[in-house]
Short mmCIF file of C-alpha atoms in Angstrom, two decimals:
data_model
loop_
_atom_site.label_atom_id
_atom_site.label_comp_id
_atom_site.label_asym_id
_atom_site.label_seq_id
_atom_site.Cartn_x
_atom_site.Cartn_y
_atom_site.Cartn_z
CA MET A 1 -102.73 -26.41 45.57
CA GLY A 2 -103.09 -22.63 45.60
CA GLY A 3 -105.57 -22.46 42.71
CA GLY A 4 -108.50 -20.76 44.42
CA ALA A 5 -106.36 -18.61 46.70
CA ALA A 6 -104.23 -17.49 43.78
CA ARG A 7 -107.31 -16.39 41.88
CA GLN A 8 -108.48 -14.46 44.91
CA ALA A 9 -105.08 -12.77 45.11
CA GLY A 10 -106.09 -11.91 41.57
CA ASP A 11 -104.77 -8.64 40.22
CA VAL A 12 -101.18 -8.60 38.96
CA GLY A 13 -100.86 -5.19 40.55
CA ALA A 14 -102.03 -6.22 44.02
CA PRO A 15 -99.74 -4.88 46.79
CA LEU A 16 -97.34 -7.34 48.34
CA VAL A 17 -95.97 -7.52 51.87
CA SER A 18 -93.21 -5.08 52.74
CA ARG A 19 -90.64 -7.80 53.36
CA LEU A 20 -90.70 -8.77 49.70
CA SER A 21 -87.97 -7.05 47.69
CA PRO A 22 -89.18 -4.63 44.97
CA ALA A 23 -87.20 -6.37 42.21
CA ARG A 24 -88.69 -9.78 42.96
CA ARG A 25 -92.17 -8.31 43.28
CA ALA A 26 -91.84 -6.66 39.86
CA ALA A 27 -90.38 -9.82 38.33
CA LEU A 28 -93.32 -11.88 39.54
CA ARG A 29 -95.81 -9.41 38.12
CA LEU A 30 -94.07 -9.41 34.73
CA LEU A 31 -93.80 -13.20 34.53
CA VAL A 32 -97.43 -13.74 35.49
CA ALA A 33 -98.57 -11.10 33.02
CA ALA A 34 -96.51 -12.69 30.23
CA ALA A 35 -98.00 -16.11 30.93
CA GLU A 36 -101.58 -14.88 31.19
CA ARG A 37 -101.32 -12.79 28.00
CA ASP A 38 -99.12 -15.27 26.10
CA ALA A 39 -96.71 -12.38 25.55
CA TYR A 40 -92.94 -12.23 25.15
CA VAL A 41 -91.27 -11.12 28.37
CA ARG A 42 -88.84 -8.75 26.64
CA GLU A 43 -91.77 -6.86 25.16
CA LEU A 44 -93.40 -6.52 28.57
CA ILE A 45 -90.17 -5.38 30.21
CA ASP A 46 -89.68 -2.69 27.58
CA ARG A 47 -93.29 -1.58 27.18
CA THR A 48 -94.91 -1.75 30.60
CA PRO A 49 -94.21 0.51 33.59
CA VAL A 50 -93.89 -2.30 36.15
CA ALA A 51 -90.16 -1.73 36.71
CA ASP A 52 -90.12 2.05 36.21
CA ALA A 53 -90.16 2.85 39.92
CA LEU A 54 -87.20 0.57 40.68
CA SER A 55 -83.66 1.77 41.24
CA ALA A 56 -81.18 1.03 38.46
CA ARG A 57 -79.79 -1.87 40.48
CA ASP A 58 -83.22 -3.37 41.19
CA ARG A 59 -84.26 -2.88 37.59
CA ALA A 60 -81.24 -4.86 36.39
CA PHE A 61 -81.94 -7.62 38.94
CA CYS A 62 -85.61 -7.76 37.93
CA ARG A 63 -84.62 -8.11 34.27
CA ARG A 64 -82.15 -10.87 35.11
CA LEU A 65 -84.81 -12.78 37.00
CA VAL A 66 -87.48 -12.43 34.32
CA LEU A 67 -85.24 -13.46 31.43
CA GLY A 68 -83.56 -16.25 33.40
CA VAL A 69 -86.76 -17.83 34.70
CA THR A 70 -88.24 -17.79 31.20
CA ALA A 71 -85.12 -19.33 29.63
CA SER A 72 -84.88 -22.14 32.21
CA GLU A 73 -88.59 -22.69 32.83
CA GLY A 74 -88.65 -26.43 32.12
CA ALA A 75 -85.59 -27.14 34.24
CA LEU A 76 -87.10 -25.19 37.14
CA ASP A 77 -90.34 -27.14 36.86
CA ALA A 78 -88.39 -30.40 36.82
CA VAL A 79 -86.70 -29.66 40.13
CA LEU A 80 -89.86 -28.26 41.74
CA ASP A 81 -91.99 -31.22 40.68
CA ARG A 82 -89.63 -33.55 42.56
CA TYR A 83 -90.92 -32.11 45.82
CA LEU A 84 -94.56 -31.27 45.04
CA ASP A 85 -97.09 -33.95 45.95
CA ARG A 86 -99.53 -32.84 43.25
CA PRO A 87 -97.67 -30.73 40.67
CA ALA A 88 -100.66 -30.47 38.32
CA LYS A 89 -102.70 -28.78 41.06
CA VAL A 90 -100.29 -25.86 41.50
CA SER A 91 -101.76 -22.65 40.13
CA LEU A 92 -99.88 -20.63 37.52
CA ARG A 93 -99.22 -17.78 39.94
CA VAL A 94 -97.89 -20.00 42.70
CA ARG A 95 -95.75 -21.97 40.30
CA THR A 96 -94.31 -18.76 38.89
CA ALA A 97 -93.41 -17.57 42.38
CA LEU A 98 -91.72 -20.90 43.11
CA ARG A 99 -89.81 -20.75 39.83
CA LEU A 100 -88.35 -17.37 40.77
CA SER A 101 -86.83 -18.65 43.96
CA ALA A 102 -85.75 -21.94 42.40
CA PHE A 103 -83.92 -19.93 39.72
CA GLU A 104 -82.02 -18.03 42.41
CA LEU A 105 -81.13 -21.25 44.19
CA LEU A 106 -79.98 -23.11 41.07
CA TYR A 107 -78.41 -20.41 38.95
CA LEU A 108 -77.67 -17.22 40.86
CA GLY A 109 -76.01 -18.55 43.97
CA THR A 110 -78.31 -16.56 46.25
CA VAL A 111 -77.87 -17.42 49.93
CA PRO A 112 -80.43 -20.20 50.50
CA GLU A 113 -81.98 -18.58 53.55
CA ALA A 114 -82.64 -15.38 51.59
CA ALA A 115 -83.93 -17.14 48.50
CA VAL A 116 -86.27 -19.38 50.50
CA SER A 117 -87.54 -16.52 52.66
CA GLN A 118 -88.26 -14.34 49.63
CA GLY A 119 -89.82 -17.28 47.82
CA VAL A 120 -92.22 -17.86 50.69
CA GLU A 121 -93.25 -14.21 50.56
CA LEU A 122 -93.71 -14.39 46.79
CA VAL A 123 -96.01 -17.40 47.18
CA ARG A 124 -97.82 -15.79 50.12
CA SER A 125 -98.59 -12.78 47.91
CA GLN A 126 -100.43 -15.04 45.48
CA ALA A 127 -101.95 -17.66 47.80
CA ARG A 128 -101.58 -17.00 51.53
CA GLY A 129 -102.43 -20.56 52.52
CA ALA A 130 -99.61 -21.98 50.36
CA ALA A 131 -96.77 -20.25 52.23
CA GLY A 132 -96.02 -23.27 54.44
CA LEU A 133 -95.84 -25.64 51.52
CA ALA A 134 -93.58 -23.18 49.65
CA ASN A 135 -91.22 -23.11 52.60
CA ALA A 136 -90.95 -26.91 52.64
CA VAL A 137 -90.53 -27.26 48.87
CA LEU A 138 -87.94 -24.51 48.49
CA ARG A 139 -85.87 -25.81 51.39
CA ARG A 140 -85.72 -29.18 49.67
CA VAL A 141 -84.80 -27.50 46.37
CA ALA A 142 -81.96 -25.71 48.14
CA ALA A 143 -80.70 -28.93 49.71
CA GLY A 144 -80.86 -30.86 46.45
CA ALA A 145 -79.68 -28.14 44.05
CA GLU A 146 -76.16 -29.36 43.42
CA GLY A 147 -77.25 -32.96 43.00
CA PHE A 148 -79.88 -31.91 40.48
CA LEU A 149 -77.38 -29.85 38.47
CA ALA A 150 -74.83 -32.65 38.60
CA ALA A 151 -77.54 -35.03 37.29
CA ASP A 152 -76.96 -37.55 40.06
CA ASP A 153 -80.22 -39.22 39.09
CA ALA A 154 -79.24 -39.79 35.42
CA ALA A 155 -77.72 -42.92 33.96
CA GLU A 156 -73.94 -42.76 34.06
CA ALA A 157 -73.64 -42.81 30.26
CA ASP A 158 -75.90 -39.74 29.97
CA ARG A 159 -74.90 -37.89 33.13
CA ALA A 160 -72.47 -35.41 31.56
CA LEU A 161 -74.95 -34.34 28.88
CA VAL A 162 -77.88 -34.14 31.29
CA SER A 163 -75.79 -32.07 33.69
CA THR A 164 -74.74 -29.68 30.92
CA ALA A 165 -78.37 -29.26 29.85
CA ARG A 166 -79.55 -28.61 33.41
CA ARG A 167 -76.77 -26.14 34.20
CA ALA A 168 -77.76 -24.18 31.07
CA GLY A 169 -81.49 -24.52 31.76
CA LEU A 170 -81.94 -26.22 28.37
CA PRO A 171 -84.18 -29.13 27.33
CA LEU A 172 -82.16 -32.32 27.04
CA TRP A 173 -83.19 -32.87 23.40
CA LEU A 174 -81.88 -29.42 22.45
CA ALA A 175 -78.56 -29.91 24.24
CA ARG A 176 -78.19 -33.22 22.42
CA ALA A 177 -79.01 -31.57 19.07
CA VAL A 178 -76.44 -28.79 19.61
CA ALA A 179 -73.79 -31.34 20.57
CA ALA A 180 -74.55 -33.40 17.47
CA ALA A 181 -74.36 -30.31 15.27
CA GLN A 182 -71.38 -28.47 16.73
CA GLY A 183 -69.62 -30.89 19.07
CA LYS A 184 -69.51 -31.29 22.84
CA ASP A 185 -66.99 -28.48 23.33
CA ALA A 186 -69.24 -26.04 21.47
CA LEU A 187 -72.23 -27.17 23.55
CA SER A 188 -70.24 -26.58 26.75
CA ALA A 189 -69.25 -23.11 25.54
CA LEU A 190 -72.85 -22.27 24.64
CA ALA A 191 -74.14 -23.65 27.94
CA ALA A 192 -71.67 -21.57 29.98
CA GLY A 193 -73.18 -18.34 28.70
CA GLN A 194 -76.77 -19.38 28.06
CA LEU A 195 -78.21 -17.71 31.18
CA GLU A 196 -75.94 -14.66 31.00
CA PRO A 197 -76.85 -11.43 29.16
CA ALA A 198 -75.86 -11.25 25.50
CA PRO A 199 -73.51 -8.41 24.55
CA LEU A 200 -74.87 -5.46 22.59
CA ALA A 201 -73.62 -4.09 19.30
CA LEU A 202 -74.97 -1.47 16.97
CA HIS A 203 -74.46 -0.37 13.40
CA ALA A 204 -74.13 3.33 12.74
CA LEU A 205 -75.17 5.32 9.71
CA PRO A 206 -72.15 6.52 7.69
CA GLY A 207 -71.16 9.89 9.08
CA PHE A 208 -72.71 9.21 12.47
CA GLU A 209 -70.11 6.74 13.71
CA GLU A 210 -67.54 9.52 13.95
CA GLN A 211 -69.69 11.04 16.68
CA MET A 212 -69.33 7.84 18.70
CA GLY A 213 -65.55 7.89 19.06
CA ALA A 214 -62.93 5.45 17.85
CA ALA A 215 -64.02 2.29 16.00
CA ASP A 216 -64.13 -0.75 18.27
CA GLY A 217 -66.13 -3.33 16.31
CA PRO A 218 -64.99 -6.06 13.92
CA LEU A 219 -66.07 -4.13 10.82
CA PRO A 220 -66.77 -0.57 9.64
CA GLY A 221 -69.88 0.93 11.22
CA CYS A 222 -70.02 -1.57 14.09
CA ARG A 223 -69.76 -0.24 17.63
CA LEU A 224 -69.51 -2.30 20.81
CA ASP A 225 -68.84 0.28 23.52
CA PHE A 226 -71.72 2.74 23.64
CA ASP A 227 -74.23 4.26 26.02
CA VAL A 228 -77.70 2.99 25.04
CA ALA A 229 -79.53 5.45 27.28
CA ALA A 230 -77.60 8.41 25.88
CA LEU A 231 -78.32 7.34 22.30
CA ILE A 232 -82.02 6.95 23.10
CA ASP A 233 -82.09 10.40 24.70
CA ALA A 234 -80.34 11.82 21.64
CA GLY A 235 -82.93 10.25 19.32
CA ALA A 236 -80.31 8.17 17.47
CA PHE A 237 -82.61 5.17 17.03
CA GLU A 238 -85.77 7.16 16.42
CA CYS A 239 -84.00 9.08 13.64
CA ALA A 240 -82.37 5.88 12.31
CA ARG A 241 -78.82 7.07 12.82
CA ALA A 242 -78.06 3.64 14.29
CA VAL A 243 -79.65 0.23 14.80
CA VAL A 244 -78.94 -2.36 17.48
CA THR A 245 -77.88 -5.61 15.81
CA ASP A 246 -75.57 -8.49 16.62
CA ALA A 247 -71.99 -8.15 15.39
CA HIS A 248 -71.98 -11.57 13.71
CA ALA A 249 -75.18 -10.69 11.84
CA GLN A 250 -73.44 -7.52 10.64
CA LEU A 251 -70.54 -9.57 9.27
CA ILE A 252 -72.91 -11.68 7.18
CA ALA A 253 -74.88 -8.69 5.90
CA THR A 254 -71.65 -6.95 4.94
CA GLY A 255 -70.39 -9.93 2.95
CA ALA A 256 -73.54 -9.99 0.83
CA VAL A 257 -73.03 -6.41 -0.39
CA ARG A 258 -72.11 -6.25 -4.09
CA PRO A 259 -72.62 -3.70 -6.85
CA GLY A 260 -75.69 -4.16 -9.00
CA THR A 261 -79.14 -5.46 -8.12
CA CYS A 262 -80.12 -7.32 -4.96
CA LEU A 263 -83.22 -9.20 -3.83
CA GLU A 264 -83.48 -9.62 -0.07
CA ILE A 265 -85.96 -12.32 0.97
CA GLY A 266 -87.16 -12.26 4.57
CA ALA A 267 -86.15 -8.65 5.16
CA GLY A 268 -88.36 -8.32 8.26
CA ARG A 269 -88.12 -4.92 9.89
CA GLY A 270 -84.99 -4.31 7.87
CA THR A 271 -82.01 -4.52 10.19
CA LYS A 272 -79.86 -6.29 7.59
CA THR A 273 -81.35 -4.06 4.86
CA TYR A 274 -80.04 -1.08 6.82
CA VAL A 275 -76.60 -2.60 7.43
CA MET A 276 -76.19 -3.57 3.78
CA ALA A 277 -77.21 -0.11 2.59
CA CYS A 278 -74.75 1.53 4.99
CA GLN A 279 -71.90 -0.72 3.89
CA ALA A 280 -72.67 -0.17 0.20
CA ARG A 281 -72.39 3.57 0.80
CA ARG A 282 -69.06 3.12 2.58
CA ALA A 283 -67.73 0.92 -0.24
CA GLY A 284 -69.03 3.25 -2.95
CA PHE A 285 -71.13 0.48 -4.53
CA ALA A 286 -74.12 1.43 -6.66
CA ARG A 287 -77.01 -0.87 -5.79
CA ARG A 288 -80.73 -1.22 -6.44
CA VAL A 289 -82.48 -3.38 -3.87
CA VAL A 290 -85.83 -5.12 -3.53
CA ALA A 291 -86.53 -5.99 0.12
CA LEU A 292 -89.32 -8.55 0.43
CA ASP A 293 -91.15 -9.74 3.51
CA LEU A 294 -94.30 -11.75 4.12
CA TYR A 295 -95.78 -9.21 6.55
CA ALA A 296 -96.95 -5.75 5.53
CA HIS A 297 -96.32 -4.14 8.93
CA LYS A 298 -92.68 -5.26 8.89
CA ALA A 299 -92.17 -3.98 5.36
CA ALA A 300 -93.68 -0.64 6.44
CA GLN A 301 -91.29 -0.43 9.40
CA ASN A 302 -88.36 -1.20 7.10
CA ARG A 303 -89.40 1.49 4.63
CA ALA A 304 -89.93 4.10 7.36
CA ARG A 305 -86.49 3.52 8.89
CA LEU A 306 -84.76 3.71 5.51
CA GLU A 307 -86.52 6.97 4.78
CA HIS A 308 -85.51 8.41 8.17
CA ALA A 309 -81.91 7.40 7.49
CA GLY A 310 -81.89 8.79 3.96
CA LEU A 311 -80.89 5.41 2.51
CA ASP A 312 -82.37 5.25 -0.98
CA GLY A 313 -82.42 2.85 -3.91
CA ILE A 314 -84.48 0.30 -1.95
CA THR A 315 -88.00 -0.88 -2.81
CA THR A 316 -89.98 -2.76 -0.15
CA VAL A 317 -92.39 -5.47 -1.31
CA VAL A 318 -94.88 -7.66 0.57
CA GLY A 319 -95.12 -11.27 -0.55
CA ASP A 320 -94.31 -14.93 0.02
CA GLY A 321 -90.72 -15.91 -0.76
CA ARG A 322 -91.97 -19.34 -1.86
CA ASP A 323 -93.88 -17.76 -4.76
CA LEU A 324 -91.68 -15.01 -6.16
CA ASP A 325 -93.51 -14.86 -9.48
CA ARG A 326 -96.59 -13.62 -7.65
CA ALA A 327 -94.72 -11.49 -5.11
CA LEU A 328 -92.60 -9.74 -7.74
CA ALA A 329 -95.26 -9.58 -10.49
CA PRO A 330 -95.42 -5.73 -10.41
CA LEU A 331 -91.65 -5.63 -11.04
CA ASP A 332 -91.61 -8.36 -13.72
CA GLU A 333 -93.26 -6.41 -16.52
CA GLY A 334 -90.56 -7.29 -19.06
CA GLY A 335 -90.27 -10.91 -17.95
CA ARG A 336 -88.88 -12.58 -14.87
CA ARG A 337 -86.41 -10.21 -13.25
CA LEU A 338 -83.03 -11.62 -12.26
CA PHE A 339 -80.68 -10.17 -9.66
CA ASP A 340 -76.91 -10.00 -9.20
CA THR A 341 -77.37 -10.97 -5.55
CA VAL A 342 -80.21 -12.79 -3.83
CA PHE A 343 -80.04 -12.86 -0.03
CA VAL A 344 -82.27 -15.33 1.84
CA ASP A 345 -82.57 -14.47 5.52
CA ALA A 346 -84.51 -17.61 6.35
CA PRO A 347 -86.99 -18.09 9.20
CA CYS A 348 -85.40 -20.51 11.65
CA SER A 349 -85.39 -21.88 15.19
CA GLY A 350 -83.37 -18.94 16.52
CA THR A 351 -81.20 -21.31 18.56
CA GLY A 352 -78.24 -18.98 18.07
CA THR A 353 -80.11 -16.14 19.78
CA MET A 354 -81.64 -17.84 22.83
CA ARG A 355 -80.03 -15.40 25.26
CA ARG A 356 -81.99 -12.58 23.60
CA HIS A 357 -85.18 -14.60 23.09
CA PRO A 358 -85.61 -16.68 26.26
CA GLU A 359 -88.87 -18.30 25.19
CA ILE A 360 -87.11 -20.30 22.46
CA PRO A 361 -85.67 -23.26 24.42
CA TRP A 362 -88.93 -24.44 25.98
CA ARG A 363 -91.36 -23.44 23.22
CA LEU A 364 -89.42 -24.93 20.33
CA ASP A 365 -90.91 -28.15 18.92
CA PRO A 366 -88.19 -30.77 18.33
CA ALA A 367 -90.06 -32.17 15.33
CA SER A 368 -90.10 -28.77 13.62
CA VAL A 369 -86.30 -28.58 13.39
CA ALA A 370 -85.54 -32.23 12.72
CA ALA A 371 -84.39 -33.29 9.26
CA GLY A 372 -87.55 -33.33 7.18
CA GLY A 373 -89.31 -31.07 9.68
CA ALA A 374 -91.34 -27.96 8.96
CA LEU A 375 -88.51 -25.43 9.28
CA PRO A 376 -85.89 -27.22 7.13
CA GLY A 377 -88.63 -27.86 4.57
CA LEU A 378 -89.56 -24.17 4.48
CA GLN A 379 -85.91 -23.14 4.30
CA LEU A 380 -85.20 -25.42 1.35
CA ALA A 381 -88.32 -24.17 -0.44
CA LEU A 382 -87.21 -20.54 0.00
CA LEU A 383 -83.68 -21.31 -1.17
CA THR A 384 -84.90 -23.26 -4.19
CA GLU A 385 -87.30 -20.51 -5.25
CA ALA A 386 -84.66 -17.83 -4.71
CA ALA A 387 -82.23 -19.66 -6.99
CA ARG A 388 -84.54 -19.02 -9.95
CA ARG A 389 -83.92 -15.29 -9.52
CA VAL A 390 -80.10 -15.31 -9.56
CA GLU A 391 -78.37 -13.86 -12.63
CA ARG A 392 -75.61 -15.89 -14.31
CA GLY A 393 -72.44 -15.25 -12.38
CA GLY A 394 -74.56 -13.92 -9.54
CA GLU A 395 -74.56 -14.92 -5.86
CA LEU A 396 -77.14 -16.60 -3.66
CA TRP A 397 -76.66 -16.06 0.08
CA TYR A 398 -78.44 -18.22 2.66
CA ALA A 399 -78.44 -17.14 6.31
CA THR A 400 -80.00 -18.26 9.59
CA CYS A 401 -79.53 -17.52 13.29
CA SER A 402 -79.52 -21.24 14.11
CA VAL A 403 -76.77 -23.53 15.39
CA LEU A 404 -78.45 -26.72 14.14
CA LYS A 405 -77.10 -28.55 11.08
CA SER A 406 -80.62 -29.58 10.07
CA GLU A 407 -81.35 -25.92 9.28
CA ASN A 408 -77.93 -25.01 7.96
CA ASP A 409 -75.42 -27.40 6.39
CA GLU A 410 -78.05 -29.99 5.55
CA VAL A 411 -80.36 -27.51 3.83
CA VAL A 412 -77.47 -26.27 1.70
CA ALA A 413 -76.41 -29.84 0.86
CA ARG A 414 -79.94 -30.77 -0.16
CA PHE A 415 -80.16 -27.67 -2.33
CA LEU A 416 -76.84 -28.36 -4.07
CA ALA A 417 -77.93 -31.94 -4.75
CA SER A 418 -81.17 -30.76 -6.39
CA PRO A 419 -81.67 -29.82 -10.05
CA GLU A 420 -82.12 -26.18 -9.03
CA GLY A 421 -78.81 -26.19 -7.17
CA ALA A 422 -76.78 -27.98 -9.82
CA GLY A 423 -75.56 -24.73 -11.35
CA PHE A 424 -74.22 -23.32 -8.06
CA CYS A 425 -70.98 -23.84 -6.17
CA LEU A 426 -69.97 -22.94 -2.62
CA GLU A 427 -67.48 -20.12 -2.14
CA PRO A 428 -66.19 -18.75 1.21
CA PRO A 429 -68.12 -15.67 2.34
CA SER A 430 -64.85 -14.01 3.40
CA ARG A 431 -63.80 -13.83 -0.27
CA ALA A 432 -66.82 -11.81 -1.37
CA ALA A 433 -66.27 -8.69 -3.46
CA ILE A 434 -66.61 -6.14 -0.67
CA PHE A 435 -63.65 -7.65 1.16
CA ASP A 436 -61.37 -6.61 -1.70
CA GLU A 437 -61.90 -3.04 -0.50
CA PRO A 438 -59.13 -1.93 1.91
CA LEU A 439 -61.70 -0.58 4.37
CA PHE A 440 -63.04 -4.12 4.83
CA PHE A 441 -59.80 -6.15 5.02
CA SER A 442 -60.10 -6.57 8.78
CA ALA A 443 -63.75 -7.65 8.54
CA ALA A 444 -62.74 -10.40 6.08
CA ARG A 445 -60.29 -11.80 8.63
CA HIS A 446 -62.98 -11.84 11.31
CA LEU A 447 -65.40 -13.66 9.01
CA ALA A 448 -62.80 -16.17 7.80
CA ALA A 449 -62.17 -17.24 11.41
CA TYR A 450 -65.68 -18.76 11.49
CA GLU A 451 -65.55 -20.61 8.15
CA ASN A 452 -65.08 -24.35 7.81
CA GLY A 453 -63.34 -26.30 5.05
CA ASP A 454 -66.47 -26.27 2.91
CA GLY A 455 -66.67 -22.49 2.98
CA LEU A 456 -69.65 -22.37 5.34
CA MET A 457 -69.68 -19.76 8.11
CA GLN A 458 -70.99 -20.72 11.56
CA THR A 459 -70.73 -18.97 14.91
CA VAL A 460 -71.84 -20.35 18.27
CA PRO A 461 -72.73 -18.04 21.17
CA VAL A 462 -70.25 -18.20 24.05
CA LEU A 463 -69.93 -16.39 27.36
CA GLY A 464 -69.20 -12.75 26.52
CA GLY A 465 -69.41 -13.44 22.77
CA PHE A 466 -71.97 -12.65 20.11
CA ASP A 467 -74.80 -14.74 18.73
CA GLY A 468 -74.89 -17.92 16.69
CA HIS A 469 -75.28 -17.29 12.96
CA PHE A 470 -74.81 -19.33 9.81
CA CYS A 471 -74.35 -18.36 6.18
CA ALA A 472 -73.50 -19.94 2.85
CA ARG A 473 -72.37 -18.07 -0.27
CA LEU A 474 -73.48 -19.89 -3.42
CA VAL A 475 -72.19 -18.61 -6.75
CA ARG A 476 -74.09 -19.37 -9.92
CA ARG A 477 -71.78 -20.49 -12.72
CA ALA A 478 -71.77 -18.11 -15.67
CA ALA A 479 -72.57 -20.91 -18.08
CA THR A 480 -75.81 -21.97 -16.38
#
């Protein structure tokens, strides 16, 4: 259905009928473009002019639609396919138009008549002959929405979990994995905020935060109440006077700051590098840092931002964290170099940041995050290799933005049970050296609130709260 007509409708920029709202029209164009280019929707929203002509209100609505449809794509397809005679025959463009209206009906509480009417116009803009079918399908979606969300069709034993997954727009396997890792209450809390915008936080360069008014974050340098547009206009981000980064990520980066030498593995574009350098300056710690990443363009971005900010004492290196002897060979002239702190910011599923990265839920491969899967295997390899670079009495930090035990607790347990981990012991992150400084007393209390009895720190995203992050602080015994 709609395949040939949709191709004839063709161009993403083709004009649509006047009855179609500008925000929905722009959302459809962005979603189709993202699918056809295999691009991330956030990048398209930020880098293409599709929404530039919209009012502030329409721009916000367009963004909500684009992010929400992407995050709940599989759930939307599940409800639509109930009422489509031949789901496989629906063209990408028509399906995308149907998803937009189904999202409004399931998750935004839009008046059904308005959502259906606009959905018909969206479909008509892509395949004129499919408008009648769209009207019939969307009316049935509207009538069956509450039953679908309540999982009336699921077995009674599974109904509560299926309903929670559907109301959050999550795959059932992922909802089950979160519940197994964090408990049903944590899953419910995550699900309640999954389709809502994540809060913003930034970290300010020392000396610049005073220009932003009174401190309002959980730690020095963190700001929660700020005007993004005003900071952009003032060049604050371009000149590296501040970076946007989750408040829980800032807590972890702060804890890893100690005097002496530091190796950061998986530095990426350097957000944590920046935070750690700022906090070291506030604490008066002398540090020399090697920031390593696998990708040259990310290392270059990290270096450029540090230079703009005037944060020195940091060397950026390109290399594979699984082979540090090769990656650090230019720095190992006098033998293998050891560090007082090694910080592993491991690649992970990103399940703690799904509100910011809406592609994650439906693109993530369950096998990749299962125990023994590709990601836990990579994480353990990075942690094991990093351990060889920790000085006696030094600290090894392991961090992810995942809420799954297979990537967090279980990786740490496997490491500690290995020969390479035998010389390390777990210590609470909130008792790290920087938290002995009066300026950071309050930050230690915030961090301690997320630690369990084993000294592992885990946050779970909730409605209005910050992202899901995990960290472990492993101290190498002086005698090993």
